[in-house]
mmCIF file of C-alpha atoms and ligand atoms in Angstrom:
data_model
loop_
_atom_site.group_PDB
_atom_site.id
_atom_site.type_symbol
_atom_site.label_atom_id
_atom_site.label_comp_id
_atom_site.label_asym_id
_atom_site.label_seq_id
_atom_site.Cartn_x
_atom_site.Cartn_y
_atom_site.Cartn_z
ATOM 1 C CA UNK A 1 -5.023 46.851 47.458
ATOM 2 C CA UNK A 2 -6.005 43.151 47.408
ATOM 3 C CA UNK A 3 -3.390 40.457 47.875
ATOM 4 C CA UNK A 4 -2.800 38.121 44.855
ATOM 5 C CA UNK A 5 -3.416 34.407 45.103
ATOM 6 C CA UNK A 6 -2.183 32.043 41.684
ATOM 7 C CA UNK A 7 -5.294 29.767 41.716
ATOM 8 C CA UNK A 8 -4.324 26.323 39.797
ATOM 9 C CA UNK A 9 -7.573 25.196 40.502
ATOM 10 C CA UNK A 10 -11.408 26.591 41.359
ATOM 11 C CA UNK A 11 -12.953 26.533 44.503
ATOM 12 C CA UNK A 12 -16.734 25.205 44.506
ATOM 13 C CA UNK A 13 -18.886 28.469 43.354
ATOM 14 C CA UNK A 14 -19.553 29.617 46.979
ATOM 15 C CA UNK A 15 -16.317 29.343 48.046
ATOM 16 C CA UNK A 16 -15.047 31.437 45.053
ATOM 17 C CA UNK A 17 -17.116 34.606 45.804
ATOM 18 C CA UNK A 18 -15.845 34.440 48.901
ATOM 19 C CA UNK A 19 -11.965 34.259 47.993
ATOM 20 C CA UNK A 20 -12.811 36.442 45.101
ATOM 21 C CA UNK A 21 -14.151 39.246 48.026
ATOM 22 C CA UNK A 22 -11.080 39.196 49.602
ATOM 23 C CA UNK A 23 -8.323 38.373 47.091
ATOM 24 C CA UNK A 24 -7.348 39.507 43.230
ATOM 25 C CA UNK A 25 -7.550 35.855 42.106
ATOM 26 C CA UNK A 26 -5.618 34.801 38.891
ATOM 27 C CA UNK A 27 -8.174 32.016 37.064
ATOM 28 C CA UNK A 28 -5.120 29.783 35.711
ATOM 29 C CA UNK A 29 -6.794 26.628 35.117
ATOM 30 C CA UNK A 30 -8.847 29.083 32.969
ATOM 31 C CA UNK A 31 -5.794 30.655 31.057
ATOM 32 C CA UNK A 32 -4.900 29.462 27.120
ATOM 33 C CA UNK A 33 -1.428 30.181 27.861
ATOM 34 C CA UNK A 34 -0.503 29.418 31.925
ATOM 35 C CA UNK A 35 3.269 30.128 31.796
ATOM 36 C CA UNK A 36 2.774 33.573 29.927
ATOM 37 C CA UNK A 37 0.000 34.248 32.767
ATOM 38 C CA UNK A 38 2.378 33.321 35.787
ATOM 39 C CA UNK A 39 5.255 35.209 34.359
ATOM 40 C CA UNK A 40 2.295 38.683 33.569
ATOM 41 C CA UNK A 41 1.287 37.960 37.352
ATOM 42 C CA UNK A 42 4.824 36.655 38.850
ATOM 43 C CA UNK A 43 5.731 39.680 40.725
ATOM 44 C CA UNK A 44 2.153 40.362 42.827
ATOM 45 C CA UNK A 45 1.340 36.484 43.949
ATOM 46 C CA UNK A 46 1.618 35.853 47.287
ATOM 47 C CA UNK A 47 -0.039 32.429 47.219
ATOM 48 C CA UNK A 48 -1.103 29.655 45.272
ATOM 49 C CA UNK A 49 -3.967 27.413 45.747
ATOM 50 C CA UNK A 50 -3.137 24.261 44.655
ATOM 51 C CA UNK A 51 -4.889 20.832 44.399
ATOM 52 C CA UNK A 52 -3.288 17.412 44.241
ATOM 53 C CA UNK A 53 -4.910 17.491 40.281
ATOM 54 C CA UNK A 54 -3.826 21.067 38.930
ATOM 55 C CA UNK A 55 -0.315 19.317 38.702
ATOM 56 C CA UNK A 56 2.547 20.284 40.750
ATOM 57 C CA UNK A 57 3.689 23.250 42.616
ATOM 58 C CA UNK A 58 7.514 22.878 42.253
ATOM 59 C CA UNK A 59 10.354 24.342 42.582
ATOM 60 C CA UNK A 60 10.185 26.117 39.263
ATOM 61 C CA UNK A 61 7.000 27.470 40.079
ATOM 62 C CA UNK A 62 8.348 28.665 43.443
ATOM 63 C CA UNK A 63 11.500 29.812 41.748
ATOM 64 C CA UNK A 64 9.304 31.706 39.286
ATOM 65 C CA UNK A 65 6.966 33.769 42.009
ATOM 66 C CA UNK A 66 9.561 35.836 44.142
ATOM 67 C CA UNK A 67 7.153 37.003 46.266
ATOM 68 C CA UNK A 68 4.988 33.281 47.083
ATOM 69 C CA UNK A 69 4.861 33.610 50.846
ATOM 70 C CA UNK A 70 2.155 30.702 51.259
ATOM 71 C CA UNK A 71 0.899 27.107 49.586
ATOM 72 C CA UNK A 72 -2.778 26.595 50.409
ATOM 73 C CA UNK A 73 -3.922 23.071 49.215
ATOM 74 C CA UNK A 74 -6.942 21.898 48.836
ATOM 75 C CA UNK A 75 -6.616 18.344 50.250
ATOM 76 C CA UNK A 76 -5.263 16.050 52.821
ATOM 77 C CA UNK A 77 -2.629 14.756 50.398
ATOM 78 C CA UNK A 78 0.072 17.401 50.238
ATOM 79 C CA UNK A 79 2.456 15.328 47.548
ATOM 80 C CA UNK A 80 2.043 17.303 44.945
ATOM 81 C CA UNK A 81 4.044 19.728 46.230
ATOM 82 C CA UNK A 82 7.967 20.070 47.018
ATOM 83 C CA UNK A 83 7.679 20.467 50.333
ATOM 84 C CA UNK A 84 11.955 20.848 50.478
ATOM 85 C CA UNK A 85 11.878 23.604 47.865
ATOM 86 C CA UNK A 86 9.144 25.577 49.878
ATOM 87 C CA UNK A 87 10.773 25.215 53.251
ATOM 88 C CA UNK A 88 14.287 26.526 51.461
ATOM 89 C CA UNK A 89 12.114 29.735 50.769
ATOM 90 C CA UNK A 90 10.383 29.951 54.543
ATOM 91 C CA UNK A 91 7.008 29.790 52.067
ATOM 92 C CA UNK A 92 4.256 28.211 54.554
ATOM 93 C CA UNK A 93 1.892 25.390 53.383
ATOM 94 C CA UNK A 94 -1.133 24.429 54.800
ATOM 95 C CA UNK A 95 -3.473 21.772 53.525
ATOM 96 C CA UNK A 96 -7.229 20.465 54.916
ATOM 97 C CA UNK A 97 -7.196 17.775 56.856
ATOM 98 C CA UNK A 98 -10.313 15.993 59.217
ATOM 99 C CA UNK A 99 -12.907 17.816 56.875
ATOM 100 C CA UNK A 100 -12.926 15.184 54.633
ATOM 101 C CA UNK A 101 -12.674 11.887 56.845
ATOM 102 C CA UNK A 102 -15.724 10.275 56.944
ATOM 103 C CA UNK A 103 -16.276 10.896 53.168
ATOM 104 C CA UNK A 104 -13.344 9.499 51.953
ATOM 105 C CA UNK A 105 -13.595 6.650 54.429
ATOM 106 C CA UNK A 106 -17.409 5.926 53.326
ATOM 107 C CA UNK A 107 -15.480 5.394 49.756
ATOM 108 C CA UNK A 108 -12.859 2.743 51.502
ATOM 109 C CA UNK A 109 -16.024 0.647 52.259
ATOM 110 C CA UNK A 110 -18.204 1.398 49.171
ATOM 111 C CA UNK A 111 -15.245 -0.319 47.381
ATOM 112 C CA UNK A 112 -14.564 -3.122 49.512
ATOM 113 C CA UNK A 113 -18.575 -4.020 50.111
ATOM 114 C CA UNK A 114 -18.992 -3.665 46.283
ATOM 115 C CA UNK A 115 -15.583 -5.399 45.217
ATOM 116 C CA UNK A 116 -16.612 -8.647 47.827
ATOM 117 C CA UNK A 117 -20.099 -8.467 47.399
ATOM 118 C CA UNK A 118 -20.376 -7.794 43.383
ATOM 119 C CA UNK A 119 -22.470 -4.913 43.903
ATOM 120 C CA UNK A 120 -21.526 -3.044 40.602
ATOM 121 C CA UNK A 121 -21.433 -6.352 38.843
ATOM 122 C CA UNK A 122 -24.932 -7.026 40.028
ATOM 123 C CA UNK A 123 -25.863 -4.058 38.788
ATOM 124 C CA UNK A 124 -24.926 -3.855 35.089
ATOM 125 C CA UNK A 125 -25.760 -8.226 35.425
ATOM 126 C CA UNK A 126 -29.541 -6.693 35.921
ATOM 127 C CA UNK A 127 -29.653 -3.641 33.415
ATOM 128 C CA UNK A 128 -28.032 -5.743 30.959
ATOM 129 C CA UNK A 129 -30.962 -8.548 31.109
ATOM 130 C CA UNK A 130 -28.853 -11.368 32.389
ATOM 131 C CA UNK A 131 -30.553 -12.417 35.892
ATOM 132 C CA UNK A 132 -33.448 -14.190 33.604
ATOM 133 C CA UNK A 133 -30.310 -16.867 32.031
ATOM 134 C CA UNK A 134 -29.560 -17.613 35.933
ATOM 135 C CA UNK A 135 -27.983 -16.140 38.840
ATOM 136 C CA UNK A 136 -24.961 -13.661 39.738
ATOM 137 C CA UNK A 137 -21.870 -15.954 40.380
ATOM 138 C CA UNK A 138 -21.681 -16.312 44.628
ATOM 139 C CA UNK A 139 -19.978 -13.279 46.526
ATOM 140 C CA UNK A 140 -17.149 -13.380 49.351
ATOM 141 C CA UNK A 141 -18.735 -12.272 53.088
ATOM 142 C CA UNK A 142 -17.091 -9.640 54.654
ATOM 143 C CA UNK A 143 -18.068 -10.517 58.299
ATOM 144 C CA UNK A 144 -15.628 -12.425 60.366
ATOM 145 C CA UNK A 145 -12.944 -11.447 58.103
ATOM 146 C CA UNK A 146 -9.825 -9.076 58.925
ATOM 147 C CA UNK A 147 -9.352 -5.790 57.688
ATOM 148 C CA UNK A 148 -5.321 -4.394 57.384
ATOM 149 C CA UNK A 149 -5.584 -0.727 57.313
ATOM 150 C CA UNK A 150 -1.891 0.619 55.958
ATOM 151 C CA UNK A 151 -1.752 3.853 57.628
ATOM 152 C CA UNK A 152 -3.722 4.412 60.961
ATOM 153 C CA UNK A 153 -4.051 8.134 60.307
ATOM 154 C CA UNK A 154 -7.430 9.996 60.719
ATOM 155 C CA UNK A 155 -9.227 8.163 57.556
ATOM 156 C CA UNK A 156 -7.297 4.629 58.216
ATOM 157 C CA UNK A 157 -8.660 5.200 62.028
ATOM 158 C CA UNK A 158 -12.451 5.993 60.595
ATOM 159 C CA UNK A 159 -11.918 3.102 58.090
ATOM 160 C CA UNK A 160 -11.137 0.912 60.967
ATOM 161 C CA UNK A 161 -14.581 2.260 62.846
ATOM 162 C CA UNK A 162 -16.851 1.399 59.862
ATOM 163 C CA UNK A 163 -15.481 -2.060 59.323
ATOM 164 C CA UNK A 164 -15.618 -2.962 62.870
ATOM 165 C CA UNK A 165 -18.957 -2.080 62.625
ATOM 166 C CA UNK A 166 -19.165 -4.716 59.762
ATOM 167 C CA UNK A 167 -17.556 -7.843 61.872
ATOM 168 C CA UNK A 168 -14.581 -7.943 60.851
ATOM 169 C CA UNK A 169 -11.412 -7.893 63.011
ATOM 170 C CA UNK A 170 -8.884 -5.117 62.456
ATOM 171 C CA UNK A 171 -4.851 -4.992 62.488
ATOM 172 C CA UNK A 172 -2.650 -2.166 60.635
ATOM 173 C CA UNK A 173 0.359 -1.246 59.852
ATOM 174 C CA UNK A 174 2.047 2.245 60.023
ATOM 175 C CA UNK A 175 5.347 4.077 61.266
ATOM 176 C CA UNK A 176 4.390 3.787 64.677
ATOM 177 C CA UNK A 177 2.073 2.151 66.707
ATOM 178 C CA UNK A 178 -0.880 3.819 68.175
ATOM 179 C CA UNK A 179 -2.755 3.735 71.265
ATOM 180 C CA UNK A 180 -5.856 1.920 69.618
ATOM 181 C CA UNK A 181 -7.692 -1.637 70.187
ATOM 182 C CA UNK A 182 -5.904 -2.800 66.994
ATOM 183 C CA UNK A 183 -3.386 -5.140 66.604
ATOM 184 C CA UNK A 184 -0.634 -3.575 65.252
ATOM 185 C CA UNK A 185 2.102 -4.688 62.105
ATOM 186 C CA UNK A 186 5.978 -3.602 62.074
ATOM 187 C CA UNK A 187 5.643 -5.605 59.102
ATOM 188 C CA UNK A 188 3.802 -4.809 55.700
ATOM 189 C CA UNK A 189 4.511 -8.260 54.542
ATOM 190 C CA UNK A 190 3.450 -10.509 57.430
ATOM 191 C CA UNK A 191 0.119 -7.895 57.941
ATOM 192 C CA UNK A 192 -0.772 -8.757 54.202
ATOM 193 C CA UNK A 193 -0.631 -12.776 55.368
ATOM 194 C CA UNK A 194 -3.108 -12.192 58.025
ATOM 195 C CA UNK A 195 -5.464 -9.693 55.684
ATOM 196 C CA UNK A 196 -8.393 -10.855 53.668
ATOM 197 C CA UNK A 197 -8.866 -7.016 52.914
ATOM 198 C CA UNK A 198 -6.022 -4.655 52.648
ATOM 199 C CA UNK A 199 -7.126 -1.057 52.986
ATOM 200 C CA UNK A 200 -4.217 1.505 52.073
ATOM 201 C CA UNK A 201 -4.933 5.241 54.001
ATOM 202 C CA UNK A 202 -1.506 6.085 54.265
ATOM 203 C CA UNK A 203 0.073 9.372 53.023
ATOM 204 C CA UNK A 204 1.945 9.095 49.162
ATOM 205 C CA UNK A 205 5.358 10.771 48.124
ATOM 206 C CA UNK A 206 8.669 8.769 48.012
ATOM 207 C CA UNK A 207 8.325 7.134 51.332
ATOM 208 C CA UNK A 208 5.072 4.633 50.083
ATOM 209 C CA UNK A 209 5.665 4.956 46.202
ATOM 210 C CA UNK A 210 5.045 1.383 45.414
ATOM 211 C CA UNK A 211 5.105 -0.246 48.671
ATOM 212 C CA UNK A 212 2.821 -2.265 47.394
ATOM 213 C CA UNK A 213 4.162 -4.732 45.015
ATOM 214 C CA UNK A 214 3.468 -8.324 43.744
ATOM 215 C CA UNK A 215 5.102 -9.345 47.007
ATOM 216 C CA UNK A 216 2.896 -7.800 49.037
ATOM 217 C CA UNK A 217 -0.116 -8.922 46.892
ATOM 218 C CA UNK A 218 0.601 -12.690 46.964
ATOM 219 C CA UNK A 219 0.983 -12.510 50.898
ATOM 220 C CA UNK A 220 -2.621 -11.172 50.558
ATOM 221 C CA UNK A 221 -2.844 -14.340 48.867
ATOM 222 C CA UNK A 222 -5.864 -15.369 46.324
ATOM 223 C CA UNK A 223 -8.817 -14.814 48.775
ATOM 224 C CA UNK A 224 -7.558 -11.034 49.369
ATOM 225 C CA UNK A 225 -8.599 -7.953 48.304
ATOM 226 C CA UNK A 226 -6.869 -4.328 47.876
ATOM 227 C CA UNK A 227 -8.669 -1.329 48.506
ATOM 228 C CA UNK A 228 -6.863 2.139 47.957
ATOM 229 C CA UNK A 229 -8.321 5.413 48.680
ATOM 230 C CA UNK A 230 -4.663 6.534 49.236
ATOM 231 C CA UNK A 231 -2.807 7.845 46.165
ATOM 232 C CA UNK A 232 -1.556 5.279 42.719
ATOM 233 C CA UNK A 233 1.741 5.731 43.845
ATOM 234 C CA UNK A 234 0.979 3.643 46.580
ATOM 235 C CA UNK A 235 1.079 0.812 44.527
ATOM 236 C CA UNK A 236 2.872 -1.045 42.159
ATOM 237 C CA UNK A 237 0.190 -0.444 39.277
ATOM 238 C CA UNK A 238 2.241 -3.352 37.147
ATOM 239 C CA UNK A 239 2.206 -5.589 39.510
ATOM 240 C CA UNK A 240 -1.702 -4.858 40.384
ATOM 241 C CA UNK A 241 -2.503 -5.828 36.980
ATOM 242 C CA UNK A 242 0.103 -9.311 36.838
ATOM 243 C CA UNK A 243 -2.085 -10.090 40.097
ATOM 244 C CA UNK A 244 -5.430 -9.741 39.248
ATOM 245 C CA UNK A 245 -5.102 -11.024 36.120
ATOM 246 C CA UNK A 246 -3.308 -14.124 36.971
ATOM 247 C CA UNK A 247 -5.566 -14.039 40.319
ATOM 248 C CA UNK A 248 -2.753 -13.741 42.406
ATOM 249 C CA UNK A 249 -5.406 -12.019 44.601
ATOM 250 C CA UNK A 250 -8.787 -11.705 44.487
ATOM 251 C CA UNK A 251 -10.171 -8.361 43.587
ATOM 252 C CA UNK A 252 -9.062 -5.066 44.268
ATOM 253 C CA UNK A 253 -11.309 -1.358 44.533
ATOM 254 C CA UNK A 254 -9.314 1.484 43.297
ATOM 255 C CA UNK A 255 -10.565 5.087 43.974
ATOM 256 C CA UNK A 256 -6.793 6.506 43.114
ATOM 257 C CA UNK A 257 -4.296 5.243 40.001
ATOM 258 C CA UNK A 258 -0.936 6.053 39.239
ATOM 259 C CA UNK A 259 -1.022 8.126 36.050
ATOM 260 C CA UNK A 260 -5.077 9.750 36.481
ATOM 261 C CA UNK A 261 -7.374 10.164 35.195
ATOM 262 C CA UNK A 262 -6.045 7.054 33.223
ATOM 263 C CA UNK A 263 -6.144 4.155 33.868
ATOM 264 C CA UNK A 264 -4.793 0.509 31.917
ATOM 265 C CA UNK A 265 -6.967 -0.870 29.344
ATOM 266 C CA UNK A 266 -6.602 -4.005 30.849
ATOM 267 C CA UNK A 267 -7.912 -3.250 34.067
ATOM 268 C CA UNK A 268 -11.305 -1.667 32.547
ATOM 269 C CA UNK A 269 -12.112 -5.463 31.069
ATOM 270 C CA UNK A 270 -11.384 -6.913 34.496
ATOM 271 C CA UNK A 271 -14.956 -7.961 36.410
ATOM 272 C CA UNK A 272 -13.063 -8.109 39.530
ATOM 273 C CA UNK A 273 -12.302 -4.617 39.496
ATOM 274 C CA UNK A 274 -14.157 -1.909 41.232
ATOM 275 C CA UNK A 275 -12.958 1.645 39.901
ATOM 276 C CA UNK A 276 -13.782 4.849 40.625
ATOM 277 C CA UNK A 277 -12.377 8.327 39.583
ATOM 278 C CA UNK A 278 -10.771 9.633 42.973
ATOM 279 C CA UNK A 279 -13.910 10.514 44.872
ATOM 280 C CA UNK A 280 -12.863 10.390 48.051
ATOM 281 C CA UNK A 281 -13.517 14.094 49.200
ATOM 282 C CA UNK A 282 -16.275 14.599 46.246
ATOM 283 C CA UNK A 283 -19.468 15.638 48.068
ATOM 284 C CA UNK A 284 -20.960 19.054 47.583
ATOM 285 C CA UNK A 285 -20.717 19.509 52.084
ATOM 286 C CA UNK A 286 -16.994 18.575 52.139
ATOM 287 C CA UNK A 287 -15.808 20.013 49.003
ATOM 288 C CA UNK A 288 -17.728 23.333 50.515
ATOM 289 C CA UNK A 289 -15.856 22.825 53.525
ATOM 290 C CA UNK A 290 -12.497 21.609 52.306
ATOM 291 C CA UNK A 291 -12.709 25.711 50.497
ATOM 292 C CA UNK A 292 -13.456 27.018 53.987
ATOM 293 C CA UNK A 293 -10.547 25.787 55.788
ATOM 294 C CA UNK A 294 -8.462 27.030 52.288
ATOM 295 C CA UNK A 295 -9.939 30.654 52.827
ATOM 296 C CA UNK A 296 -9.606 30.335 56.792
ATOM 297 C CA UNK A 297 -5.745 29.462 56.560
ATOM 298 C CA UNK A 298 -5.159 31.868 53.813
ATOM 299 C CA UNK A 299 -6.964 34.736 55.911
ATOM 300 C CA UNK A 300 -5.006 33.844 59.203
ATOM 301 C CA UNK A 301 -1.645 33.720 57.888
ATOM 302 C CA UNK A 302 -2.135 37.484 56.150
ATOM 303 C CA UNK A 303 -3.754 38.628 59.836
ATOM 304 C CA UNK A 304 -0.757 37.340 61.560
ATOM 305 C CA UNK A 305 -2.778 34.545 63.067
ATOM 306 C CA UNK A 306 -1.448 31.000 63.482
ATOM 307 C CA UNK A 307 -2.295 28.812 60.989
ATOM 308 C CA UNK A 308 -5.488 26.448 60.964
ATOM 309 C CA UNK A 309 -3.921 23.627 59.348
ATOM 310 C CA UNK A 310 -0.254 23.668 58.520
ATOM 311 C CA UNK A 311 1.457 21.374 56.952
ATOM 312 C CA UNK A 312 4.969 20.365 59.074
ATOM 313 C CA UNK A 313 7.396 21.049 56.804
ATOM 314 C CA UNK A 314 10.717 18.379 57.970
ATOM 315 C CA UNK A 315 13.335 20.428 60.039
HETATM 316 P P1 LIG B 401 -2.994 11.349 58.109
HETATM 317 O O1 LIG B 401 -3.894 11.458 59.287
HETATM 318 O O2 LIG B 401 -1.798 12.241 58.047
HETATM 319 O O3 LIG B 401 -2.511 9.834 58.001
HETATM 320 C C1 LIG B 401 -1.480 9.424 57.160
HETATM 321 C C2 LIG B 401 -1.083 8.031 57.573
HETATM 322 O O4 LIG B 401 -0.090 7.569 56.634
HETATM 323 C C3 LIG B 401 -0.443 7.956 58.968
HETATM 324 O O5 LIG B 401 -1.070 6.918 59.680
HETATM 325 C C4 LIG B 401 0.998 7.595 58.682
HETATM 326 O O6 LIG B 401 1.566 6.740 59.650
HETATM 327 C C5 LIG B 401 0.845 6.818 57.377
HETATM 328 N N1 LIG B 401 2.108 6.698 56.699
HETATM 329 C C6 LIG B 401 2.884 7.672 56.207
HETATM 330 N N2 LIG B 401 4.008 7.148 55.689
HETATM 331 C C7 LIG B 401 3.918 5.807 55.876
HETATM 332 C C8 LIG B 401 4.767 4.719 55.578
HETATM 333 N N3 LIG B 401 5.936 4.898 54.976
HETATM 334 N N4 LIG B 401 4.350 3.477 55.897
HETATM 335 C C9 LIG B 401 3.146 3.288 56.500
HETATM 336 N N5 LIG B 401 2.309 4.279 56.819
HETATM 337 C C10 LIG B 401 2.700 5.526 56.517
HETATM 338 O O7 LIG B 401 -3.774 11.619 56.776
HETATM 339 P P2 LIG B 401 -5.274 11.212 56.387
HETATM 340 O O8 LIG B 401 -6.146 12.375 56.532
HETATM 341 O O9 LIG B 401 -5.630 9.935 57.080
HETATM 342 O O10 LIG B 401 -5.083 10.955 54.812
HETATM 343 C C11 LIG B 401 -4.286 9.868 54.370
HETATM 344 C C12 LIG B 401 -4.070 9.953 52.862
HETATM 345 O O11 LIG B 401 -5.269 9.634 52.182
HETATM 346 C C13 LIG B 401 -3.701 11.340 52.322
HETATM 347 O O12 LIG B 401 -2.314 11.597 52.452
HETATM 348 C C14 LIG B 401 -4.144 11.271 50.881
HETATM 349 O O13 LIG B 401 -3.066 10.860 50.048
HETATM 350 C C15 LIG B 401 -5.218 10.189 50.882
HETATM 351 N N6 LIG B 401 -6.551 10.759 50.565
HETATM 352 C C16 LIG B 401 -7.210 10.319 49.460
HETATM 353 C C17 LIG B 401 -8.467 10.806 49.167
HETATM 354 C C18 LIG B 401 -9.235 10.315 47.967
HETATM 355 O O14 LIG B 401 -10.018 11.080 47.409
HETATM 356 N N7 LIG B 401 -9.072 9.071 47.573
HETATM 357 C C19 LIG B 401 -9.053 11.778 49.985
HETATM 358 C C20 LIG B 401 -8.352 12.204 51.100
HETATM 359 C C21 LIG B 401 -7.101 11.692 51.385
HETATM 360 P P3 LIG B 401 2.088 7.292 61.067
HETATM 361 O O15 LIG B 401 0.863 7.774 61.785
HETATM 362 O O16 LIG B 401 2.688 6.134 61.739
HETATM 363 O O17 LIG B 401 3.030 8.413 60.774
#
């Protein structure tokens, strides 16, 4: 008989005739009434494939599948889900890092070359028929300048690759140092001084919820810019919007927001805003192989196998 997986959200199409081979998989992003269909299902799950979108998988959730054995997410991020509660039931979680690097790092610099360089601005400043009255207001370069990258993980590392590329100088700041070319930042605060771009890669939860705060944003000082591709809770999304609108800093270029897929009213009249709706990982290849590694890890742990990509779960 075929295992049961709680699906909170769909796999790309591919992907889903795949998992849908090898697994009875409960739709419940497609159910009208989702606690009624975890509590018909409760007994035969054995996973749940979560994303950091489809909400949260908590400890009521875990407390209301007896049988959950393994959390497969599909994502990097993993703070969604209560990592405590699982380890208190010995239920495994494994998420899917390195496929989606380079993507979400392409997005880091799509926001910081358009935010600098007014590239959407210029844009709508054409469609909309105003080059003819005169020219787009002057830009900021981005070579010569330094780049802080807030978490040197594996997209803050291939951040720091395409903007070196670019001329600019890098520094960071994370837990630890690392054995990289960088200079590196025990403190947030004095890195921020030094930035004239602040790129934030570093994991969300409790530890980073609004690290960044109007503090932090007038070191960057009003010549900066933030970029986040992390997660909203990253920053202080108050604060954000006291700084940019009394130009505290800048701009900013915001893939992620703290309460999505909304985002303040006042930030959508702001021109030096770039926004876009949390694409880091949204490309048909990694998407496709973001469900591969879900499938893989889901397929090793009920062989017996080690897992692909688990997520440590604090001893
Ligand atoms: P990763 O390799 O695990 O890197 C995470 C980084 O966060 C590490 O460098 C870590 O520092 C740093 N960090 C954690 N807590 C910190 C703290 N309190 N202060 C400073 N730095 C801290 O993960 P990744 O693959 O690079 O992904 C990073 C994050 O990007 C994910 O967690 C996810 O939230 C976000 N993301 C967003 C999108 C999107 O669509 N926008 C897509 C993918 C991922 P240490 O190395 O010193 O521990």
């Amino acid at each position: 008989m075929k295992r049961t997986i709680l699906a909170l959200q769909s796999l790309l199409p591919d992907e889903m005739v795949k998992l849908e081979c090898d697994y009875k998989v409960v739709r419940l992003w497609e159910s009208n009434d989702p606690d009624k269909t975890i509590r018909d299902y409760a007994n035969d799950v054995q996973a749940v494939l979560s994303t950091y979108n489809s909400g949260g998988v908590s400890d009521r959730l875990m407390d209301a599948l007896p049988n959950l054995e393994i959390i497969a997410q599909f994502g990097v991020g993993y703070d969604n889900i209560d990592l405590a509660a699982a380890k208190k039931r010995n239920i495994a979680v494994t998420n899917t890092p390195d496929v989606l690097t380079d993507d979400t790092a392409d997005v880091a610099m799509f926001l910081m070359l358009n935010v600098a360089r007014r590239g959407v601005e210029g844009d709508v400043f054409v469609r909309v028929g105003r080059w003819s009255s005169g020219p787009l207001p002057l830009s900021t370069s981005i070579s010569g300048k330094t780049v802080g990258i807030v978490g040197l993980g594996q997209i803050g590392q291939a951040i720091a690759q395409r903007a070196e590329a670019f001329n600019t100088q890098i520094i960071y700041h994370s837990r630890s140092e690392k054995d990289v070319p960088y200079v590196y930042y025990d403190d947030l605060e004095e890195m921020a001084r030094e930035a004239d771009f602040l790129i934030l890669a570093c994991a969300g939860g409790p530890e980073t919820e609004k690290m960044i705060d109007y503090k932090i944003l007038e070191a960057l000082g009003s010549r900066g810019f933030l970029i986040n591709i992390a997660r909203g809770s990253v920053v202080d999304e108050d604060d954000l919007l006291l700084a940019l609108t009394n130009k505290t800093i800048a701009g900013a270029g915001l893939d992620v927001f703290a309460n999505e897929p909304f985002v303040p009213d006042a930030m959508l009249k702001m021109d030096n805003v770039v926004l876009s709706p949390h694409v880091g990982s949204a490309t048909h290849e990694t998407r496709s192989k973001m469900g591969m590694l879900v499938i893989d890890n889901l397929s090793a742990y009920f062989e017996g196998k080690p897992l692909l990509t688990p997520v440590k779960l604090a001893s």
